[in-house]
CSV table of C-alpha atoms in Angstrom, one decimal:
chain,number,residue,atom,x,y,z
A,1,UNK,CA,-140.1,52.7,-78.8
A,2,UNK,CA,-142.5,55.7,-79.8
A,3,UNK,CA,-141.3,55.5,-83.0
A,4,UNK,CA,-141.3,52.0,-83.2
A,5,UNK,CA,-145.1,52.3,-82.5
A,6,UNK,CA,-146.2,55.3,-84.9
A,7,UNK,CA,-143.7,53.6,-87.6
A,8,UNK,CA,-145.1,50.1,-87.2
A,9,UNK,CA,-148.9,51.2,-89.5
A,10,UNK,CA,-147.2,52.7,-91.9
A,11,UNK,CA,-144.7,49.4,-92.8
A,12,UNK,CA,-148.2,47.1,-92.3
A,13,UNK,CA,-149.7,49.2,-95.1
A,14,UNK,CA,-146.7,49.4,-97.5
A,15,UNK,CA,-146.9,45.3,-96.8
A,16,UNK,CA,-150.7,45.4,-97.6
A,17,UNK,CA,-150.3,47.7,-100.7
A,18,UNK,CA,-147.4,45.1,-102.0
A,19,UNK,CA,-149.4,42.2,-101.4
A,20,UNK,CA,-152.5,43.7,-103.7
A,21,UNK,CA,-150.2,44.8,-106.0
A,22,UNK,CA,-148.3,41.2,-106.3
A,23,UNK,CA,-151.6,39.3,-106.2
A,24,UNK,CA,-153.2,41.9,-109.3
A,25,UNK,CA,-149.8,41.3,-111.6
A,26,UNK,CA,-149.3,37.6,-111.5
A,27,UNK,CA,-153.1,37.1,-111.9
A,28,UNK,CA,-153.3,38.9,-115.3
A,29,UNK,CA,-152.2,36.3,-117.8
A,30,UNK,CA,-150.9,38.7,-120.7
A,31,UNK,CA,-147.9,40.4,-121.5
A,32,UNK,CA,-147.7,44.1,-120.6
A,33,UNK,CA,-146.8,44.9,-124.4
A,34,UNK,CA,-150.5,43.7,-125.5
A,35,UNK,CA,-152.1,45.1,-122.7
A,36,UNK,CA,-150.6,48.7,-123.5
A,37,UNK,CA,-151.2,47.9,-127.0
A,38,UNK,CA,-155.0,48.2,-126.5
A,39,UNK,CA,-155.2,50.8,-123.7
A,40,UNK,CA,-153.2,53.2,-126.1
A,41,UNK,CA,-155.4,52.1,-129.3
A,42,UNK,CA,-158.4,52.3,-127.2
A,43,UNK,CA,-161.8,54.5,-127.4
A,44,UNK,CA,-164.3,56.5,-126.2
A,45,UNK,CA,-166.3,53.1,-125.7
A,46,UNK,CA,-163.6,51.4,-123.2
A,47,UNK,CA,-163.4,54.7,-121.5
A,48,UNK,CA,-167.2,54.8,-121.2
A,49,UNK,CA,-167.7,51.6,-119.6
A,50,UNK,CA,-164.9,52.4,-117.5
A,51,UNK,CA,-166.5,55.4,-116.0
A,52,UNK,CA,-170.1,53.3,-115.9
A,53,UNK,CA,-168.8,50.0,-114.2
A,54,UNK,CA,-167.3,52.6,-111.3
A,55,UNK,CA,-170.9,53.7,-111.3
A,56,UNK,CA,-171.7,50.2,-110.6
A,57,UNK,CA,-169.8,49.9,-107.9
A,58,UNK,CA,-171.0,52.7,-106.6
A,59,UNK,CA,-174.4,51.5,-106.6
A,60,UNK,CA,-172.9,48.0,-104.9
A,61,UNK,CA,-171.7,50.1,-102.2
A,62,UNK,CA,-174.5,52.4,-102.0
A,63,UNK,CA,-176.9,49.1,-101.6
A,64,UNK,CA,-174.3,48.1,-98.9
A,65,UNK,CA,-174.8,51.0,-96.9
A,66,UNK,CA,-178.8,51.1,-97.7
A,67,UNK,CA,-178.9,47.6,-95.8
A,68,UNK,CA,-176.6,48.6,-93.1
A,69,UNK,CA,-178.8,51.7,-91.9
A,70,UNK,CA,-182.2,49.3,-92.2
A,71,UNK,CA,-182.0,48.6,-88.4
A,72,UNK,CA,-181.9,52.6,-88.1
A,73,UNK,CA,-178.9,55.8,-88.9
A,74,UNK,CA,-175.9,53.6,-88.4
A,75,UNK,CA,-173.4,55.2,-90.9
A,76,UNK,CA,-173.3,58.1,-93.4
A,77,UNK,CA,-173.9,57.5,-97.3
A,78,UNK,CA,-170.0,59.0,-97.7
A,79,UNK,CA,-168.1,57.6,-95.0
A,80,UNK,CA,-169.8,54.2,-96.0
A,81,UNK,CA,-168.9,54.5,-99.8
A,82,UNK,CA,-165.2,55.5,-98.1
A,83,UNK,CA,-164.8,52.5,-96.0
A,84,UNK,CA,-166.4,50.0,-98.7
A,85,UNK,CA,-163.7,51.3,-101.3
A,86,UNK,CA,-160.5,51.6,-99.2
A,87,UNK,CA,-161.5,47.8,-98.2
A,88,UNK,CA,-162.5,46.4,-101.1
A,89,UNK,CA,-158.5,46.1,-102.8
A,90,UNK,CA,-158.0,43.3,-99.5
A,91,UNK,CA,-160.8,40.9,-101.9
A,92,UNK,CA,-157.2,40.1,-103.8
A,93,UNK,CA,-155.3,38.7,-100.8
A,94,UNK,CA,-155.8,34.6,-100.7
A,95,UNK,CA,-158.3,33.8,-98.6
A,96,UNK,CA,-161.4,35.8,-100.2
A,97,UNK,CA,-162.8,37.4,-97.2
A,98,UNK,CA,-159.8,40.3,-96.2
A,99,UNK,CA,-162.5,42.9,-97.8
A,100,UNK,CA,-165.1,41.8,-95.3
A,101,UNK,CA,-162.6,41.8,-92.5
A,102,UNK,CA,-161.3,45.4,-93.2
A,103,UNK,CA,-165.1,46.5,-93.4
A,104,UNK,CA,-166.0,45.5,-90.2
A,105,UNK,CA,-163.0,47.2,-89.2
A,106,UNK,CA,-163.1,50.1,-89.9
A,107,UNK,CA,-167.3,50.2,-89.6
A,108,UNK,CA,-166.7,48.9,-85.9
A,109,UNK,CA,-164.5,52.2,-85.5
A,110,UNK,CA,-168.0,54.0,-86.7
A,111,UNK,CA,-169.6,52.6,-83.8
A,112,UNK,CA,-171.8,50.0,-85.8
A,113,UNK,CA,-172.5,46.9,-83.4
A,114,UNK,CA,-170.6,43.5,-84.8
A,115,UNK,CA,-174.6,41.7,-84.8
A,116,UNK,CA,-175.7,44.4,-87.7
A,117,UNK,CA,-172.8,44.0,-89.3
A,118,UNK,CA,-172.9,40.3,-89.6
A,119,UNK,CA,-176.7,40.3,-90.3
A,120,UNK,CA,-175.6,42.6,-93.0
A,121,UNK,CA,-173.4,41.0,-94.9
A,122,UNK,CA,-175.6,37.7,-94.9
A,123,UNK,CA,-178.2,40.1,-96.5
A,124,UNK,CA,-175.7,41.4,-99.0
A,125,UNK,CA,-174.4,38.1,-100.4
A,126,UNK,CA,-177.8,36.5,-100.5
A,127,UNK,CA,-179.1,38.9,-102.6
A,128,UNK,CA,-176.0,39.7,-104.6
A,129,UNK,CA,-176.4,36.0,-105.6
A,130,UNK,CA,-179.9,35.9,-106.7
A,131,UNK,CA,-179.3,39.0,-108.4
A,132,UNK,CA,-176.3,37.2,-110.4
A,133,UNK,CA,-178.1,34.2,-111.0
A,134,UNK,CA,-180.8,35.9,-112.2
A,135,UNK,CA,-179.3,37.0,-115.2
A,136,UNK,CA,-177.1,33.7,-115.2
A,137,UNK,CA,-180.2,31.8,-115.8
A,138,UNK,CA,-181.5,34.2,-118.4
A,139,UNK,CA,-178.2,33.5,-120.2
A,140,UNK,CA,-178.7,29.6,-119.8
A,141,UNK,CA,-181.7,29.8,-121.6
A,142,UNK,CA,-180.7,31.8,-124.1
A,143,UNK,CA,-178.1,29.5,-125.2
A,144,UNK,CA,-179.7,26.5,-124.7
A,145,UNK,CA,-178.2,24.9,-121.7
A,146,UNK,CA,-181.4,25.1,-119.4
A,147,UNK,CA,-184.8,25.1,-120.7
A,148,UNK,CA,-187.3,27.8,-120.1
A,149,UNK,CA,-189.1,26.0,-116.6
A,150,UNK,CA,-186.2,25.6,-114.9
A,151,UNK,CA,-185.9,29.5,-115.1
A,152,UNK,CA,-190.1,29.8,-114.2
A,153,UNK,CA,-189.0,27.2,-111.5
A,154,UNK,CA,-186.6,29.5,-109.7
A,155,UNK,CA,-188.9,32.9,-109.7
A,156,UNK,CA,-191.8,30.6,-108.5
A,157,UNK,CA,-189.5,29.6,-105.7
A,158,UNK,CA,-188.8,33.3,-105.2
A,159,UNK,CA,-192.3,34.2,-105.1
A,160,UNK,CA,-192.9,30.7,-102.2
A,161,UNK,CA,-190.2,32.6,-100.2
A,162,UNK,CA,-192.0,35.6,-100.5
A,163,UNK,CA,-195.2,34.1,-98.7
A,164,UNK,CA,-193.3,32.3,-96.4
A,165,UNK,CA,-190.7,35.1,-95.9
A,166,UNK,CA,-190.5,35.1,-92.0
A,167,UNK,CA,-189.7,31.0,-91.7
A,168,UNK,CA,-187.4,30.8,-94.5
A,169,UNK,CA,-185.2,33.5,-93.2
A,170,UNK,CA,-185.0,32.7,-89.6
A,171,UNK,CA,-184.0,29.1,-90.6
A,172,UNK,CA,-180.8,30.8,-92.7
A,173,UNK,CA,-180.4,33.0,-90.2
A,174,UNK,CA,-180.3,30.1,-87.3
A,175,UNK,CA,-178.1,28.1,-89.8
A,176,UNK,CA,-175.6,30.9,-90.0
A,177,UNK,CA,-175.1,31.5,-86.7
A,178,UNK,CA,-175.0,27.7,-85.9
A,179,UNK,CA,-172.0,27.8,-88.2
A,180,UNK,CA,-170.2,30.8,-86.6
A,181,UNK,CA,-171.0,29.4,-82.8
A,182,UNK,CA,-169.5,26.1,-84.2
A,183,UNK,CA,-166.0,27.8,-85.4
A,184,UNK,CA,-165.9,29.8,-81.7
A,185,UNK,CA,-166.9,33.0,-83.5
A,186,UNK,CA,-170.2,34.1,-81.3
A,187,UNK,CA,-169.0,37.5,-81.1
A,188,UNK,CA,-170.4,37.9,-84.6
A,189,UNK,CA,-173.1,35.5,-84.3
A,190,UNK,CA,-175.4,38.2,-81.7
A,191,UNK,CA,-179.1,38.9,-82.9
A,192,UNK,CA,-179.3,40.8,-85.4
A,193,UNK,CA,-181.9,42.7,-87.0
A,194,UNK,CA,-184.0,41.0,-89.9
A,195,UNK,CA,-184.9,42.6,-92.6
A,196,UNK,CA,-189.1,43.5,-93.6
A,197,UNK,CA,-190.1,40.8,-96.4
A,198,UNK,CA,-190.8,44.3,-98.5
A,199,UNK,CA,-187.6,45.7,-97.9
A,200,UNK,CA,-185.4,42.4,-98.6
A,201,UNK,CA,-187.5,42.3,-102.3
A,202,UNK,CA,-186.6,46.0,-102.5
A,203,UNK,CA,-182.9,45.4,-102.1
A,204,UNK,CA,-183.3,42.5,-104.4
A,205,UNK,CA,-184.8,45.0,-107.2
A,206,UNK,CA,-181.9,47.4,-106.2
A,207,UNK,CA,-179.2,44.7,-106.9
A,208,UNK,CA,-181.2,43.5,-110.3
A,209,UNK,CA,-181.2,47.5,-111.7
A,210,UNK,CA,-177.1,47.7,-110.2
A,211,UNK,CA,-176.7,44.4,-111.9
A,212,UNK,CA,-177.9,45.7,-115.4
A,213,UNK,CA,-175.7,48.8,-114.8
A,214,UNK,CA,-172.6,46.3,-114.7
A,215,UNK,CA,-173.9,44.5,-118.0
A,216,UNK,CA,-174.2,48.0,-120.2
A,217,UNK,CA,-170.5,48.5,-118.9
A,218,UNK,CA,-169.0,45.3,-119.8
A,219,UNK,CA,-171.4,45.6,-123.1
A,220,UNK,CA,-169.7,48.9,-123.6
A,221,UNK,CA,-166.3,47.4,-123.0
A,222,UNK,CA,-167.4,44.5,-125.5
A,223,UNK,CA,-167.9,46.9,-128.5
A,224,UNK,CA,-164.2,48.6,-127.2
A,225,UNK,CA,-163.0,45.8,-129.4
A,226,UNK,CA,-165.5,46.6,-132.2
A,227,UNK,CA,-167.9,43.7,-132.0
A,228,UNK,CA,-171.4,44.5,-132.3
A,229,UNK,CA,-173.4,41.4,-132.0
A,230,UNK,CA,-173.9,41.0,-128.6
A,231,UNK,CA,-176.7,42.1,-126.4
A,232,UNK,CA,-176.8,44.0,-123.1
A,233,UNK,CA,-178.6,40.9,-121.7
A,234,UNK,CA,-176.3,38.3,-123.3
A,235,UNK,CA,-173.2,40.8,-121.7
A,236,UNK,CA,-175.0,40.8,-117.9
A,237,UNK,CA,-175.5,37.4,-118.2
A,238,UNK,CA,-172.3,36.3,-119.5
A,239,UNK,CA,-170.7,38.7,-116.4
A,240,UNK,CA,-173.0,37.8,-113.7
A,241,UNK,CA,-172.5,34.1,-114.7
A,242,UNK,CA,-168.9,34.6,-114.5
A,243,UNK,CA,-168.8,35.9,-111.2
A,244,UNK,CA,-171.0,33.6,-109.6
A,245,UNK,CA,-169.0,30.5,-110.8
A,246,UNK,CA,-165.7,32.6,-110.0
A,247,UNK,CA,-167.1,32.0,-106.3
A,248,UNK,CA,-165.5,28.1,-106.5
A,249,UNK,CA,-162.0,29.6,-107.6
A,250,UNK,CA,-159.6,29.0,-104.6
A,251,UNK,CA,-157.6,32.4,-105.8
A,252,UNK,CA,-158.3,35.9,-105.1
A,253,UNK,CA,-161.1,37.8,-106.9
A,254,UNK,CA,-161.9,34.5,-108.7
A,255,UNK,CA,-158.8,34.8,-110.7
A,256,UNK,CA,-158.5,32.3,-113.5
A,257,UNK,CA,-162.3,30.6,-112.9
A,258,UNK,CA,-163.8,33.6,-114.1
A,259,UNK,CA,-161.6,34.6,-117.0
A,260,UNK,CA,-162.2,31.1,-118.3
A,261,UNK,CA,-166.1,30.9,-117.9
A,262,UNK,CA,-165.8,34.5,-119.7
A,263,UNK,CA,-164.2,33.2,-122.3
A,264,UNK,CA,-166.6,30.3,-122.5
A,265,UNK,CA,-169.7,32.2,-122.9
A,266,UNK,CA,-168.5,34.6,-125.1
A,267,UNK,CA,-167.1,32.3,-127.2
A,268,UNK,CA,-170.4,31.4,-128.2
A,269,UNK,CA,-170.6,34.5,-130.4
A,270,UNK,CA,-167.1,35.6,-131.3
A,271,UNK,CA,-163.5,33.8,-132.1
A,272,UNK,CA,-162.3,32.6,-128.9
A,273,UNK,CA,-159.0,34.6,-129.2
A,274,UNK,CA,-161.1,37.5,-129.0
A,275,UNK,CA,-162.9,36.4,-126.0
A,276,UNK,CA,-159.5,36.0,-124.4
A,277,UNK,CA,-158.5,39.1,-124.6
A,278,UNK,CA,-161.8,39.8,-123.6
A,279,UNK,CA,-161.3,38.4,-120.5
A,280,UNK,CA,-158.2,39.5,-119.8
A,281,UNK,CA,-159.1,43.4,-120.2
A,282,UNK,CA,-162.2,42.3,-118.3
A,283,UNK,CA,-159.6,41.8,-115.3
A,284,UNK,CA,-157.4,45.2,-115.8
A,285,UNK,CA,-161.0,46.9,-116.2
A,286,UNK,CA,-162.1,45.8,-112.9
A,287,UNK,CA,-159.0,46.7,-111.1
A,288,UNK,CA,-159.0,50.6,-112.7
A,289,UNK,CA,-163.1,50.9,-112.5
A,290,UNK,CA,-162.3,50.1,-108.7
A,291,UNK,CA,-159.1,52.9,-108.7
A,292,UNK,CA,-161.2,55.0,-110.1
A,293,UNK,CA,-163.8,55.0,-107.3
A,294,UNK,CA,-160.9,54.7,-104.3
A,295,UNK,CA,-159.6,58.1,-106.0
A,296,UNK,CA,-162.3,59.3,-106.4
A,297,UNK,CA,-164.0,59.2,-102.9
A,298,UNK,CA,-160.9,59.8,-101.2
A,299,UNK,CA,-160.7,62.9,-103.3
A,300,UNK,CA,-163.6,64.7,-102.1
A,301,UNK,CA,-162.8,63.3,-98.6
A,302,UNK,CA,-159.5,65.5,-99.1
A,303,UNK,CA,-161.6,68.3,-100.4
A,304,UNK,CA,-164.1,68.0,-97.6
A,305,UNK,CA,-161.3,67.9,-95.0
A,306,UNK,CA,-159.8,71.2,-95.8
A,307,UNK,CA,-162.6,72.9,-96.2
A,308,UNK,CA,-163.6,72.1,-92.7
A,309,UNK,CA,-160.0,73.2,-91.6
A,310,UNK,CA,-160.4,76.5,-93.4
């Protein structure tokens, strides 16, 4: 039975790993052939942007953290950048929310109260959103589909929720936790902390700069297949915009929605065959940026651990 017990983790997490690992594969529409075609034909540029978009997530998880501690020292800068990594592989399991889940998890185990938490992540997906749409709408304009007042529209309406900052955020905040009473979740629906009107802008200006970190990268990955023609504006808005519309796609990650809008907006200024395979590398990119940072953090948790033991 004691083996049973200490056994039973260890068979949950070989289950969880092969889940990821299935949902990744069947969501990368292209032969392995062509995809180890380019990685072995590949340059310094891909491997650049590589190395920058695990910067970005860094940053994403860094702002995470940043928002978590507002209320006061909840959680350390490395132990958060841990638990937002070894999570954030669960995003691929159907359903869209296993990342959030596992957070809270292993943040609870922390000692961090469900209330911030919660208050949290409706903070972090607000402004990761206007952030996105930001540059979406910058994009928009650029090619043609909006015109220029609908994006002087949406700052004015950031700067009305500025003055009215306090009544605006409440209401969410009421709605949310409306919501969660109404599905019998009011563990997570507690009162929690709002953020100052100066810090929420603040966070918002962190997203933005994290934001055009992520557009140099996929610019960077961009020129990988030696096109030169596009912008680092035209490549955060093309991946923000992506993203944001990948939010209606009923599969993990936004798999398939977001290829095709990348595709779309790219096409504008290459052969769409290119974009394709744009797209497609886009998704492999993503996964290995994210490797990347999971290796590396759990590295110098490793290192940090036996240096404590020596």
């Amino acid at each position: 039975m004691l083996t049973l017990k200490r056994s039973l983790p260890y068979g949950l997490r070989i289950v969880l790993v092969g889940s990821i690992l299935y949902f990744i594969v069947t969501g990368i529409p292209l032969n392995a052939a062509q995809i180890g075609d380019y990685l072995l034909h590949t340059g310094a540029y891909f491997y650049a942007s590589l190395l920058l978009f695990s910067f970005f997530l860094v940053l994403q998880a860094s702002i995470w953290v940043i928002i978590l501690n507002d209320s006061g020292r909840q959680l350390g800068l490395v132990k958060g950048l841990m638990i937002y990594i070894n999570t954030q592989f669960a995003k691929y399991i159907p359903g869209g929310f296993w990342n959030y889940a596992g957070r809270v998890v292993l943040t609870s185990r922390e000692g961090v109260g469900l209330s911030i938490q919660m208050t949290t992540i409706f903070y972090e997906n607000i402004l990761i959103v206007l952030a996105a749409s930001i540059y979406s709408l910058v994009l928009l304009v650029y090619l043609g589909v909006l015109q220029l007042y609908v994006f002087l529209l949406f700052l004015a309406a950031l700067g009305v929720a500025y003055l009215f900052y306090t009544k605006v955020t409440n209401s969410l905040q009421l709605s949310v936790r409306w919501v969660l009473q109404k599905l019998h979740w009011k563990k997570f629906s507690g009162p929690g902390s709002l953020l100052t009107r100066n810090h929420f802008y603040q966070y918002l200006l962190y997203f933005l700069s994290s934001h055009l970190v992520m557009g140099l990268a996929f610019w960077l990955l961009i020129r990988s297949f030696h096109l030169y023609n596009i912008g680092i504006f035209y490549a955060a808005g093309t991946f923000a915009s992506a993203w944001l519309l990948g939010l209606l796609s009923p599969l993990p990650g936004g798999i398939g929605i977001r290829e095709g809008f990348l595709v779309y907006f790219l096409s504008f200024q290459m052969d769409p065959e290119i974009a394709l395979q744009i797209s497609v590398i886009a998704r492999i990119w993503n996964v290995l940026s994210e490797v990347l940072f999971f290796m590396g953090m759990n590295a110098i948790h490793y290192v940090t651990q036996r240096m404590r033991l020596s």
